[in-house]
Amino acid sequence: MRSLQIEFAPDSIAKRLHYTSFPVLLLAVFTLILLCGLVWRGKQLMQTSMHVTEKVQALKADIERVEKRQIKTPVAKLAQEQVIAINQAVAKLNLPWTDVFDALEKASSDKVALLQVTPNSQKASLKAIAETKNGDDMIAYIEVLKQQKLFTTVVLEKHEINEQDQNKPYRFQFEVQWRDGVRQ
């Protein structure tokens, strides 16, 4: 026959510990230590998370303050006269100066002195004043200008002899028009 264990003592933790085997107790202690470590690490992570969240909120507040501080400059509306003046200045800056001066230099000689050059960007032309010693040099200069590929029209507008100068030079004014995009 088998033996019967009769226990009249009430069920308690001490009684259960007495009947629990050593490996089970060791596993329970290890689990308890592991659980305590996880709780401690979780608490650290929560604190770090809260700290990072506070920093992010502080940075957002700083960004909002900086954005509010930045003064947005209103777009200035220009008067029609100002727009026209600006466009004219840009057009003068965009003249084909290199090509025009190259063509004038190719036509120039020791006998002609170029005194003044006045561009007109709207008409793609320029007026110039020059001086020579005689009328033949003046005509020769105009003819050489007409042979330049850049210029479409060369017109001698007026000429005069400077009587006050002892050399009596011919002073003449001419106008040339050029075409865009032609390189010599």
CSV table of C-alpha atoms in Angstrom, one decimal:
chain,number,residue,atom,x,y,z
A,1,MET,CA,0.0,0.0,0.0
A,2,ARG,CA,1.0,3.4,-0.6
A,3,SER,CA,1.7,5.9,2.1
A,4,LEU,CA,-0.7,8.7,2.5
A,5,GLN,CA,0.5,12.1,3.5
A,6,ILE,CA,-1.9,13.8,5.7
A,7,GLU,CA,-1.3,17.4,6.4
A,8,PHE,CA,-3.5,19.2,8.7
A,9,ALA,CA,-1.6,22.5,8.6
A,10,PRO,CA,-3.1,25.3,6.7
A,11,ASP,CA,-1.7,26.2,3.2
A,12,SER,CA,1.0,28.9,3.5
A,13,ILE,CA,4.0,30.3,1.7
A,14,ALA,CA,6.4,28.7,4.1
A,15,LYS,CA,4.8,25.3,3.5
A,16,ARG,CA,5.0,25.8,-0.3
A,17,LEU,CA,8.7,26.8,0.0
A,18,HIS,CA,9.4,23.7,2.0
A,19,TYR,CA,8.0,21.4,-0.7
A,20,THR,CA,9.5,23.4,-3.7
A,21,SER,CA,12.7,21.9,-5.2
A,22,PHE,CA,16.0,23.8,-5.3
A,23,PRO,CA,16.1,24.4,-9.1
A,24,VAL,CA,12.7,25.9,-9.1
A,25,LEU,CA,13.7,28.2,-6.2
A,26,LEU,CA,16.8,29.2,-8.1
A,27,LEU,CA,14.8,29.9,-11.2
A,28,ALA,CA,12.4,32.0,-9.2
A,29,VAL,CA,15.2,34.1,-7.7
A,30,PHE,CA,16.9,34.5,-11.1
A,31,THR,CA,13.5,35.6,-12.6
A,32,LEU,CA,13.0,38.1,-9.7
A,33,ILE,CA,16.5,39.6,-10.2
A,34,LEU,CA,15.9,39.8,-14.0
A,35,LEU,CA,12.6,41.5,-13.4
A,36,CYS,CA,14.2,44.0,-11.1
A,37,GLY,CA,16.8,44.8,-13.7
A,38,LEU,CA,14.2,45.2,-16.4
A,39,VAL,CA,12.2,47.6,-14.2
A,40,TRP,CA,15.3,49.6,-13.4
A,41,ARG,CA,16.3,49.8,-17.1
A,42,GLY,CA,12.8,50.8,-18.1
A,43,LYS,CA,12.8,53.6,-15.6
A,44,GLN,CA,16.1,54.9,-17.1
A,45,LEU,CA,14.7,54.7,-20.6
A,46,MET,CA,11.5,56.6,-19.5
A,47,GLN,CA,13.7,59.3,-17.9
A,48,THR,CA,15.8,59.6,-21.0
A,49,SER,CA,12.7,59.8,-23.2
A,50,MET,CA,11.2,62.5,-21.0
A,51,HIS,CA,14.5,64.5,-21.1
A,52,VAL,CA,14.6,64.2,-25.0
A,53,THR,CA,11.0,65.3,-25.2
A,54,GLU,CA,11.7,68.3,-23.1
A,55,LYS,CA,14.6,69.3,-25.3
A,56,VAL,CA,12.5,68.9,-28.4
A,57,GLN,CA,9.8,71.1,-27.0
A,58,ALA,CA,12.4,73.7,-25.9
A,59,LEU,CA,13.9,73.7,-29.4
A,60,LYS,CA,10.5,74.0,-31.0
A,61,ALA,CA,9.8,77.0,-28.8
A,62,ASP,CA,13.1,78.5,-29.8
A,63,ILE,CA,12.3,78.1,-33.4
A,64,GLU,CA,8.9,79.7,-33.0
A,65,ARG,CA,10.5,82.7,-31.2
A,66,VAL,CA,13.1,83.1,-34.0
A,67,GLU,CA,10.5,82.8,-36.7
A,68,LYS,CA,8.4,85.5,-35.0
A,69,ARG,CA,11.4,87.7,-34.6
A,70,GLN,CA,12.3,87.6,-38.2
A,71,ILE,CA,10.8,90.6,-39.9
A,72,LYS,CA,9.3,89.7,-43.2
A,73,THR,CA,10.1,92.6,-45.5
A,74,PRO,CA,7.2,93.6,-47.7
A,75,VAL,CA,7.7,93.4,-51.4
A,76,ALA,CA,8.3,96.9,-52.6
A,77,LYS,CA,6.1,98.0,-55.4
A,78,LEU,CA,8.0,100.1,-57.9
A,79,ALA,CA,6.5,103.0,-59.8
A,80,GLN,CA,6.2,102.6,-63.5
A,81,GLU,CA,8.9,105.2,-64.1
A,82,GLN,CA,11.3,103.2,-61.8
A,83,VAL,CA,10.6,100.0,-63.7
A,84,ILE,CA,11.3,101.8,-67.0
A,85,ALA,CA,14.5,103.3,-65.7
A,86,ILE,CA,15.7,99.9,-64.4
A,87,ASN,CA,14.9,98.2,-67.7
A,88,GLN,CA,16.8,100.9,-69.6
A,89,ALA,CA,19.8,100.5,-67.3
A,90,VAL,CA,19.7,96.7,-67.8
A,91,ALA,CA,19.4,97.2,-71.6
A,92,LYS,CA,22.5,99.5,-71.6
A,93,LEU,CA,24.4,97.0,-69.6
A,94,ASN,CA,23.4,94.2,-72.1
A,95,LEU,CA,24.7,96.1,-75.1
A,96,PRO,CA,27.2,94.1,-77.2
A,97,TRP,CA,30.0,96.4,-76.2
A,98,THR,CA,32.8,94.0,-77.1
A,99,ASP,CA,31.5,93.6,-80.6
A,100,VAL,CA,30.8,97.3,-81.2
A,101,PHE,CA,34.2,98.4,-79.9
A,102,ASP,CA,35.9,95.7,-81.9
A,103,ALA,CA,34.2,96.9,-85.1
A,104,LEU,CA,35.0,100.6,-84.3
A,105,GLU,CA,38.7,99.6,-83.6
A,106,LYS,CA,38.9,97.7,-86.9
A,107,ALA,CA,37.7,100.8,-88.7
A,108,SER,CA,39.9,103.3,-86.9
A,109,SER,CA,43.2,104.6,-88.1
A,110,ASP,CA,45.7,107.2,-87.0
A,111,LYS,CA,43.9,109.8,-89.0
A,112,VAL,CA,40.6,109.6,-87.1
A,113,ALA,CA,40.1,110.5,-83.4
A,114,LEU,CA,36.9,109.1,-81.8
A,115,LEU,CA,35.7,111.8,-79.3
A,116,GLN,CA,32.4,110.5,-78.1
A,117,VAL,CA,30.2,107.4,-78.2
A,118,THR,CA,26.6,107.5,-77.1
A,119,PRO,CA,24.6,104.2,-77.3
A,120,ASN,CA,20.9,103.9,-77.8
A,121,SER,CA,19.9,100.4,-76.6
A,122,GLN,CA,16.2,100.7,-77.7
A,123,LYS,CA,17.3,101.3,-81.4
A,124,ALA,CA,20.3,99.0,-81.3
A,125,SER,CA,22.4,102.0,-82.4
A,126,LEU,CA,25.0,104.4,-81.3
A,127,LYS,CA,25.9,108.0,-82.2
A,128,ALA,CA,29.5,109.0,-82.2
A,129,ILE,CA,31.5,112.1,-82.8
A,130,ALA,CA,35.0,112.0,-84.4
A,131,GLU,CA,37.6,114.3,-85.8
A,132,THR,CA,39.9,114.1,-88.8
A,133,LYS,CA,42.3,116.5,-90.6
A,134,ASN,CA,40.4,116.5,-93.9
A,135,GLY,CA,37.2,115.5,-95.6
A,136,ASP,CA,38.7,112.5,-97.4
A,137,ASP,CA,39.7,110.8,-94.1
A,138,MET,CA,36.2,111.4,-92.8
A,139,ILE,CA,34.6,109.7,-95.9
A,140,ALA,CA,37.2,106.9,-95.8
A,141,TYR,CA,36.3,106.2,-92.1
A,142,ILE,CA,32.6,106.1,-92.9
A,143,GLU,CA,33.2,103.7,-95.8
A,144,VAL,CA,35.3,101.4,-93.6
A,145,LEU,CA,32.5,101.4,-91.0
A,146,LYS,CA,30.0,100.4,-93.7
A,147,GLN,CA,32.1,97.3,-94.4
A,148,GLN,CA,32.0,96.0,-90.9
A,149,LYS,CA,29.7,93.0,-90.6
A,150,LEU,CA,28.2,94.0,-87.3
A,151,PHE,CA,26.8,97.3,-88.6
A,152,THR,CA,23.7,97.3,-90.7
A,153,THR,CA,23.5,101.0,-91.3
A,154,VAL,CA,26.1,103.8,-91.1
A,155,VAL,CA,24.9,107.3,-91.6
A,156,LEU,CA,27.0,110.5,-91.6
A,157,GLU,CA,24.6,112.9,-89.8
A,158,LYS,CA,26.6,116.2,-89.9
A,159,HIS,CA,30.0,117.6,-90.2
A,160,GLU,CA,31.7,120.9,-89.6
A,161,ILE,CA,35.1,122.4,-89.8
A,162,ASN,CA,36.4,123.8,-86.6
A,163,GLU,CA,37.6,127.3,-87.6
A,164,GLN,CA,38.8,128.2,-84.2
A,165,ASP,CA,41.5,125.5,-84.2
A,166,GLN,CA,44.6,126.4,-86.3
A,167,ASN,CA,44.6,122.9,-87.9
A,168,LYS,CA,41.0,123.3,-88.9
A,169,PRO,CA,39.9,119.7,-88.3
A,170,TYR,CA,36.7,118.2,-89.6
A,171,ARG,CA,34.4,117.2,-86.7
A,172,PHE,CA,31.6,114.9,-87.8
A,173,GLN,CA,28.8,113.0,-86.2
A,174,PHE,CA,27.6,109.6,-87.4
A,175,GLU,CA,25.1,107.0,-86.4
A,176,VAL,CA,25.5,103.2,-86.7
A,177,GLN,CA,23.0,100.5,-86.2
A,178,TRP,CA,24.1,97.0,-85.4
A,179,ARG,CA,22.5,93.6,-85.6
A,180,ASP,CA,22.6,91.2,-82.6
A,181,GLY,CA,24.5,88.0,-82.6
A,182,VAL,CA,27.1,88.8,-85.3
A,183,ARG,CA,30.7,88.1,-84.3
A,184,GLN,CA,33.5,89.5,-86.4
